[in-house]
Amino acid sequence: MLATENLREADRLMTVCNACRYCEGLCAVFPAMEMRRTFNDGDLTYLANLCHQCGACLPDCQYAPPHQFDVNVPAALAKLRNDSYAAYAWPGFLAGAFTRNGLVVTALAALSVAGFIIGFVGFSDPSALWSAQAGDFYKVMPHEAMVALFGLVALYAVLAFAFSLRAFWRDIRSDGPRVGVIAFAQALADTFTLRYLGGGGGGCTSENEQPSARRRVYHHFTFYGFLLCFAATSVATLYHYGYGWYAPYAFTSLPVLLGIIGGIGLLVGPAGLFILARRRDHHLVDLARTGMDTAFIAMLFLTSLTGFLLMILRDSAAMGFLLSLHLGVVLGLFLSLPYGKFVHGLYRFLALVKYAAERRSPLTMSEIGI
Ligand code: SF4
Ligand code: SF4
C-alpha cells in the first residue's frame, strides 16, 4: 500500500500510461516508466523528479479530463515531487518550510537585511548607512566577518544537501544498476543542456496549449547566471587570498565582468520565468506550491538587482544601505536554499544519473516484476 494520496495517484497514472505508451518519445519519464511493471514509492519519487514539467503530455492525452480516467501526469508528478522535497528535508523538523515557503523566505530575507543594518550601525560605524566609504565594503563590515558568516551558512547548506540527497538517492536507487562514468557524463550533459525542457521537440506547453522554447531559454539564463555569479565570487576569493588583491575591483576585472554577465542572466531568467508561470495553464502545475517557485525566482532576481545597484552606487553615500540590502538578500537566499525550489535541480540531476545508468544497463526481468 503506497503511503500517500499523491503516491497512489501517481501509481494509478503510471499504470494507465504504461498500457498506453503514446507519450514515450516526449521525455525521460515514459521510457523509465516502461522499464517497470509495478511501482514502489522510490520508483514513483524517481519518476516525479525526472519530470521537467514541460507539460507536453497533457494536451494530446486522450485520457485527460474530462475523460473518466482523469489522466493529468504533469500535475500529479508536480505534487509528488513537491512532497518529496519536504520528505527528504534535513533536519526533518524543518520540512514545514516547504509548505509555507513564500512566507519563510520573505521572513528570512527581511530578518537578514535588518540584521545587517543593525550590525553595521551598532558594531561598525554609526554613520555607515549614509556616509560614502570610497567603495570599500570592508570599512562597513570586515572581510573576515563576512567570510565567517557566509562560510558558516554555506557549510550548513552543503551539510543539509548532503543528508537530503543521500536519503533521496538511497530510496530511488533501490538495487538499480551501478553508475559508471559514461552514465554520469550523460546526466551532466542532459542537465547542462536542459534537454528535457524540450518537450519532445516543440518546447514547454504554455498558455493556449502552445509549445514554446521560452521556458527552456529562461531556465538557461537563470542556471548559467547563477553559475557565473558563483564563479565571480570564487575568482574574487582567489584574488583576495591567493594574490592579495583586495576589493573593490575595477569594472573591467574578471570577477566584476563575470558578475555582470551572471547578474544579467539572473535578471532576465527569473523575470521571464515569473511571467511565463503567471500565464501558464493552471492544470499543468501544483497550485498549492506556486509560492515556493515565486519565492525562489524573486530571491534570485533581488540578489542580482541589489548587486547591480551596489556596484553602480558603491562610491556614493548609499553604499552602506545598499550593502546591507544586498548581503541580507544573499544571506536569506543561502539560508533558504535547502528548504526551497533550489533543491529541484539537485534531485533532478540524481534522477537523470539513475536514468542514464538504467539506459545503459536495462533492468532484468525480475527487477521489472515479470
Ligand atoms: S499521458 Fe495520456 S497519452 Fe500519454 S502515455 Fe499517459 S495515458 Fe497515454
Ligand atoms: S510534463 Fe513533460 S517531462 Fe513531465 S512527464 Fe509530461 S512530457 Fe514528461
Coordinates of C-alpha atoms and ligand atoms in Angstrom, one line a residue:
M1 CA 0.0 0.0 0.0
L2 CA 1.5 3.3 -1.1
A3 CA 1.9 5.8 1.7
T4 CA 0.1 9.0 0.5
E5 CA -2.7 10.1 -1.8
N6 CA -0.2 11.7 -4.2
L7 CA 1.8 8.4 -4.4
R8 CA -1.4 6.5 -5.1
E9 CA -2.5 8.9 -7.8
A10 CA 1.0 8.8 -9.5
D11 CA 0.8 5.0 -9.3
R12 CA -2.6 4.9 -11.0
L13 CA -1.5 7.3 -13.8
M14 CA 1.8 5.4 -14.4
T15 CA -0.2 2.2 -14.7
V16 CA -2.5 3.7 -17.3
C17 CA 0.4 5.3 -19.2
N18 CA 2.3 2.0 -19.1
A19 CA -0.6 0.4 -21.0
C20 CA -1.0 3.3 -23.4
R21 CA 2.6 4.4 -24.1
Y22 CA 1.6 7.1 -26.6
C23 CA 4.0 9.6 -25.0
E24 CA 7.1 7.5 -24.9
G25 CA 9.1 9.9 -27.2
L26 CA 8.4 13.1 -25.2
C27 CA 10.8 12.9 -22.3
A28 CA 12.8 10.5 -20.0
V29 CA 9.8 9.8 -17.7
F30 CA 7.9 7.5 -20.0
P31 CA 10.9 5.3 -21.1
A32 CA 11.9 5.0 -17.4
M33 CA 8.3 4.0 -16.6
E34 CA 8.4 1.4 -19.3
M35 CA 11.3 -0.4 -17.6
R36 CA 8.8 -1.3 -14.8
R37 CA 5.6 -3.1 -14.4
T38 CA 4.9 -2.1 -10.9
F39 CA 5.9 1.0 -9.0
N40 CA 7.1 1.3 -5.4
D41 CA 7.4 4.6 -3.5
G42 CA 11.0 5.1 -4.6
D43 CA 10.2 4.4 -8.3
L44 CA 7.4 7.0 -8.2
T45 CA 9.6 9.6 -6.5
Y46 CA 12.2 8.9 -9.1
L47 CA 9.8 9.4 -12.0
A48 CA 8.4 12.5 -10.4
N49 CA 11.8 14.1 -10.1
L50 CA 12.7 13.0 -13.6
C51 CA 9.7 15.1 -14.9
H52 CA 10.7 18.6 -16.0
Q53 CA 7.0 19.6 -16.1
C54 CA 7.2 20.6 -19.7
G55 CA 3.5 19.9 -20.0
A56 CA 3.7 18.2 -23.4
C57 CA 2.0 15.0 -22.2
L58 CA -1.3 16.7 -21.3
P59 CA -2.7 18.4 -24.4
D60 CA -2.7 15.3 -26.6
C61 CA -3.7 12.8 -24.0
Q62 CA -6.9 11.0 -25.0
Y63 CA -7.5 10.2 -21.3
A64 CA -7.1 13.7 -20.0
P65 CA -10.1 15.3 -18.2
P66 CA -13.0 15.3 -18.8
H67 CA -12.3 11.6 -19.7
Q68 CA -13.2 9.4 -16.7
F69 CA -9.6 8.2 -16.5
D70 CA -8.7 11.8 -15.5
V71 CA -5.1 11.5 -16.6
N72 CA -3.0 14.6 -15.8
V73 CA 0.6 13.5 -15.5
P74 CA 2.3 16.9 -15.1
A75 CA 0.2 18.0 -12.2
A76 CA 0.3 14.6 -10.4
L77 CA 4.1 14.4 -10.7
A78 CA 4.5 18.0 -9.6
K79 CA 2.5 17.3 -6.4
L80 CA 4.5 14.2 -5.7
R81 CA 7.8 16.0 -6.5
N82 CA 6.9 18.8 -4.1
D83 CA 6.1 16.2 -1.4
S84 CA 9.5 14.6 -1.9
Y85 CA 11.3 17.9 -1.2
A86 CA 9.7 18.0 2.2
A87 CA 10.1 14.3 2.8
Y88 CA 13.9 14.5 2.4
A89 CA 14.5 17.8 4.2
W90 CA 17.3 17.7 6.7
P91 CA 16.8 18.1 9.6
G92 CA 13.3 16.7 9.3
F93 CA 11.6 19.2 11.6
L94 CA 12.3 21.9 9.0
A95 CA 10.2 20.1 6.4
G96 CA 7.3 22.5 7.1
A97 CA 9.4 25.3 5.4
F98 CA 8.4 23.8 2.1
T99 CA 4.7 24.2 2.9
R100 CA 4.7 27.9 3.6
N101 CA 7.8 28.6 1.6
G102 CA 6.9 32.1 0.4
L103 CA 6.4 33.3 4.0
V104 CA 9.5 31.6 5.3
V105 CA 11.8 33.0 2.5
T106 CA 10.3 36.5 2.9
A107 CA 10.8 36.4 6.7
L108 CA 14.4 35.1 6.3
A109 CA 15.3 37.9 3.9
A110 CA 13.7 40.6 6.0
L111 CA 15.4 39.5 9.2
S112 CA 18.7 39.2 7.4
V113 CA 18.5 42.7 6.0
A114 CA 17.5 44.0 9.4
G115 CA 20.4 42.1 11.0
F116 CA 23.0 43.7 8.7
I117 CA 21.6 47.2 9.2
I118 CA 21.8 46.7 13.0
G119 CA 25.2 45.2 12.7
F120 CA 26.6 47.9 10.5
V121 CA 25.3 50.7 12.7
G122 CA 25.9 49.0 16.1
F123 CA 29.2 47.3 15.6
S124 CA 30.9 49.2 12.8
D125 CA 30.2 52.8 12.2
P126 CA 27.0 54.7 13.4
S127 CA 27.1 56.6 10.1
A128 CA 27.7 53.5 8.0
L129 CA 24.3 53.8 6.2
W130 CA 24.6 57.3 4.9
S131 CA 28.3 58.1 4.5
A132 CA 30.5 57.5 1.5
Q133 CA 33.2 54.9 2.2
A134 CA 35.1 55.2 -1.1
G135 CA 33.5 52.0 -2.3
D136 CA 35.3 50.0 0.4
F137 CA 32.8 47.4 1.7
Y138 CA 35.2 46.2 4.3
K139 CA 35.1 49.5 6.1
V140 CA 31.5 48.7 6.9
M141 CA 31.9 45.0 7.5
P142 CA 35.3 43.4 8.0
H143 CA 36.2 40.9 5.3
E144 CA 36.9 38.2 8.0
A145 CA 33.4 38.7 9.5
M146 CA 31.8 38.4 6.0
V147 CA 33.7 35.2 5.2
A148 CA 33.0 33.7 8.6
L149 CA 29.2 34.4 8.3
F150 CA 28.7 33.3 4.7
G151 CA 31.2 30.4 5.1
L152 CA 29.2 29.0 8.0
V153 CA 25.9 29.4 6.2
A154 CA 27.3 27.8 3.1
L155 CA 28.7 24.9 5.1
Y156 CA 25.3 24.3 6.8
A157 CA 23.6 24.3 3.3
V158 CA 26.2 21.8 2.0
L159 CA 25.6 19.6 5.0
A160 CA 21.8 19.8 4.6
F161 CA 22.1 19.0 0.9
A162 CA 24.4 16.0 1.6
F163 CA 22.0 14.4 4.1
S164 CA 18.9 15.1 1.9
L165 CA 20.5 13.8 -1.3
R166 CA 21.8 10.7 0.4
A167 CA 18.4 9.8 1.7
F168 CA 16.8 10.6 -1.7
W169 CA 19.4 8.5 -3.6
R170 CA 19.0 5.6 -1.2
D171 CA 15.2 5.5 -1.9
I172 CA 15.2 6.0 -5.6
R173 CA 18.3 3.8 -6.4
S174 CA 16.9 0.7 -4.7
D175 CA 19.0 -2.1 -6.2
G176 CA 19.4 -0.4 -9.6
P177 CA 22.5 -0.6 -11.8
R178 CA 25.8 0.8 -10.8
V179 CA 26.5 4.3 -12.1
G180 CA 29.5 4.4 -14.4
V181 CA 31.5 7.3 -15.8
I182 CA 29.6 7.4 -19.1
A183 CA 26.2 7.4 -17.4
F184 CA 27.3 10.2 -15.1
A185 CA 28.7 12.2 -18.1
Q186 CA 25.4 11.7 -19.9
A187 CA 23.4 13.0 -16.9
L188 CA 25.7 16.1 -16.7
A189 CA 25.2 16.8 -20.5
D190 CA 21.4 16.4 -20.1
T191 CA 21.5 18.8 -17.1
F192 CA 23.7 21.4 -18.8
T193 CA 21.6 21.4 -21.9
L194 CA 18.3 21.2 -20.0
R195 CA 17.4 18.5 -22.6
Y196 CA 14.0 17.5 -21.2
L197 CA 12.7 21.0 -21.2
G198 CA 12.4 20.4 -24.9
G199 CA 9.0 18.8 -24.5
G200 CA 9.7 16.2 -27.3
G201 CA 10.8 18.9 -29.7
G202 CA 8.4 21.9 -29.5
G203 CA 9.3 23.1 -26.1
C204 CA 7.2 23.5 -23.0
T205 CA 3.5 23.9 -23.2
S206 CA 2.4 27.3 -22.0
E207 CA -0.7 29.4 -22.5
N208 CA -3.3 28.2 -25.0
E209 CA -1.6 24.8 -25.1
Q210 CA 1.1 26.2 -27.4
P211 CA 4.6 24.7 -27.1
S212 CA 7.4 27.3 -26.9
A213 CA 11.2 27.3 -26.2
R214 CA 10.9 30.3 -23.9
R215 CA 10.7 28.3 -20.6
R216 CA 13.9 26.4 -21.5
V217 CA 15.6 29.7 -22.6
Y218 CA 14.7 31.4 -19.3
H219 CA 15.9 28.4 -17.4
H220 CA 19.2 28.7 -19.2
F221 CA 19.5 32.4 -18.3
T222 CA 18.8 31.5 -14.7
F223 CA 21.0 28.4 -14.5
Y224 CA 24.1 29.9 -16.2
G225 CA 23.5 33.3 -14.5
F226 CA 23.7 31.5 -11.1
L227 CA 26.9 29.6 -12.1
L228 CA 28.6 32.8 -13.4
C229 CA 27.8 34.7 -10.2
F230 CA 29.2 31.8 -8.2
A231 CA 32.3 31.9 -10.5
A232 CA 32.7 35.6 -9.9
T233 CA 32.7 35.1 -6.1
S234 CA 35.2 32.2 -6.4
V235 CA 37.6 34.3 -8.5
A236 CA 37.3 37.2 -6.1
T237 CA 38.2 34.9 -3.2
L238 CA 41.2 33.6 -5.2
Y239 CA 42.3 37.2 -5.8
H240 CA 42.0 38.0 -2.1
Y241 CA 43.7 35.0 -0.6
G242 CA 45.9 33.8 -3.5
Y243 CA 47.2 37.1 -4.8
G244 CA 46.5 39.7 -2.0
W245 CA 44.3 41.8 -4.5
Y246 CA 41.5 43.3 -2.5
A247 CA 38.1 44.6 -3.5
P248 CA 36.7 46.9 -4.8
Y249 CA 37.8 45.6 -8.2
A250 CA 37.8 47.6 -11.4
F251 CA 34.7 47.3 -13.7
T252 CA 36.9 45.6 -16.3
S253 CA 38.3 42.9 -13.8
L254 CA 37.4 39.3 -14.2
P255 CA 35.2 38.9 -11.1
V256 CA 33.2 42.1 -12.0
L257 CA 32.8 41.0 -15.6
L258 CA 31.6 37.5 -14.5
G259 CA 29.3 39.1 -12.0
I260 CA 27.8 41.5 -14.6
I261 CA 27.1 38.7 -17.2
G262 CA 25.8 36.4 -14.5
G263 CA 23.7 39.2 -13.0
I264 CA 22.1 39.9 -16.3
G265 CA 21.2 36.2 -16.5
L266 CA 19.6 36.4 -13.0
L267 CA 17.5 39.4 -14.1
V268 CA 16.3 38.1 -17.4
G269 CA 15.8 34.4 -16.4
P270 CA 13.8 34.8 -13.2
A271 CA 11.7 37.7 -14.7
G272 CA 10.9 35.6 -17.8
L273 CA 10.1 32.5 -15.7
F274 CA 7.8 34.6 -13.5
I275 CA 5.9 36.0 -16.4
L276 CA 5.6 32.5 -18.0
A277 CA 4.4 31.0 -14.8
R278 CA 1.6 33.6 -14.5
R279 CA 0.4 32.8 -18.0
R280 CA 0.8 29.0 -17.7
D281 CA -2.2 26.7 -17.9
H282 CA -3.1 26.1 -14.2
H283 CA -3.9 22.5 -15.0
L284 CA -0.2 21.8 -15.5
V285 CA 1.0 22.8 -12.1
D286 CA 0.7 22.1 -8.4
L287 CA -1.3 25.2 -7.5
A288 CA -0.8 24.7 -3.7
R289 CA 3.0 25.2 -4.0
T290 CA 3.4 28.0 -6.6
G291 CA 4.6 30.3 -3.7
M292 CA 7.8 28.2 -3.5
D293 CA 8.6 28.8 -7.2
T294 CA 7.8 32.5 -6.9
A295 CA 9.9 33.0 -3.7
F296 CA 12.9 31.4 -5.3
I297 CA 12.9 33.3 -8.5
A298 CA 12.1 36.5 -6.6
M299 CA 15.2 36.0 -4.4
L300 CA 17.4 35.4 -7.4
F301 CA 16.1 38.5 -9.1
L302 CA 16.6 40.6 -6.0
T303 CA 20.1 39.2 -5.4
S304 CA 21.1 40.4 -8.9
L305 CA 19.2 43.8 -8.7
T306 CA 20.7 44.8 -5.4
G307 CA 24.1 43.6 -6.6
F308 CA 23.9 45.9 -9.6
L309 CA 22.7 48.8 -7.5
L310 CA 25.6 48.3 -5.1
M311 CA 28.1 48.1 -7.9
I312 CA 26.9 51.2 -9.7
L313 CA 26.5 53.3 -6.5
R314 CA 29.4 51.9 -4.5
D315 CA 31.2 55.2 -4.3
S316 CA 28.1 57.1 -3.1
A317 CA 26.7 57.7 0.4
A318 CA 24.1 55.0 -0.3
M319 CA 26.7 52.2 -0.3
G320 CA 26.2 51.2 3.3
F321 CA 22.5 50.8 3.0
L322 CA 22.8 49.0 -0.4
L323 CA 25.4 46.7 1.1
S324 CA 23.0 45.7 3.9
L325 CA 20.3 45.2 1.4
H326 CA 22.4 43.0 -0.9
L327 CA 24.0 41.0 1.8
G328 CA 20.7 40.5 3.6
V329 CA 19.0 39.2 0.4
V330 CA 22.0 36.9 -0.3
L331 CA 22.0 35.6 3.3
G332 CA 18.2 35.0 3.1
L333 CA 18.8 33.1 -0.2
F334 CA 21.6 31.0 1.2
L335 CA 19.6 30.1 4.4
S336 CA 16.6 29.1 2.4
L337 CA 18.4 27.1 -0.3
P338 CA 18.0 23.7 1.3
Y339 CA 14.3 24.4 2.0
G340 CA 13.1 25.9 -1.3
K341 CA 12.9 25.4 -5.0
F342 CA 16.7 25.2 -5.4
V343 CA 16.6 21.6 -4.4
H344 CA 14.7 20.6 -7.6
G345 CA 17.9 21.0 -9.6
L346 CA 19.8 18.6 -7.3
Y347 CA 17.1 15.9 -7.1
R348 CA 16.5 16.2 -10.8
F349 CA 20.2 15.7 -11.5
L350 CA 20.3 12.5 -9.4
A351 CA 17.2 11.2 -11.2
L352 CA 18.9 11.9 -14.5
V353 CA 22.0 10.0 -13.2
K354 CA 19.8 7.0 -12.4
Y355 CA 18.0 7.2 -15.7
A356 CA 21.3 7.3 -17.7
A357 CA 22.6 4.3 -15.7
E358 CA 19.3 2.4 -16.4
R359 CA 19.5 3.2 -20.1
R360 CA 23.0 1.7 -20.3
S361 CA 22.0 -1.3 -18.2
P362 CA 18.4 -2.4 -18.8
L363 CA 16.8 -4.0 -15.7
T364 CA 16.4 -7.7 -15.5
M365 CA 13.0 -9.3 -15.9
S366 CA 12.7 -9.9 -12.2
E367 CA 13.6 -6.3 -11.4
I368 CA 10.8 -5.1 -13.6
G369 CA 8.4 -7.5 -11.9
I370 CA 7.9 -10.1 -14.7
Ligands
SF4_1 S1 -0.3 10.8 -20.7 FE1 -2.1 10.0 -21.8 S2 -1.5 9.7 -23.9 FE2 0.4 10.0 -22.7 S3 1.0 7.8 -22.2 FE3 -0.2 8.6 -20.5 S4 -2.3 7.9 -21.0 FE4 -1.1 7.8 -22.9
SF4_2 S1 5.3 17.0 -18.2 FE1 6.9 16.8 -19.8 S2 8.6 16.0 -18.6 FE2 6.8 15.7 -17.3 S3 6.1 13.6 -17.8 FE3 5.0 15.1 -19.2 S4 6.2 15.1 -21.1 FE4 7.5 14.2 -19.4

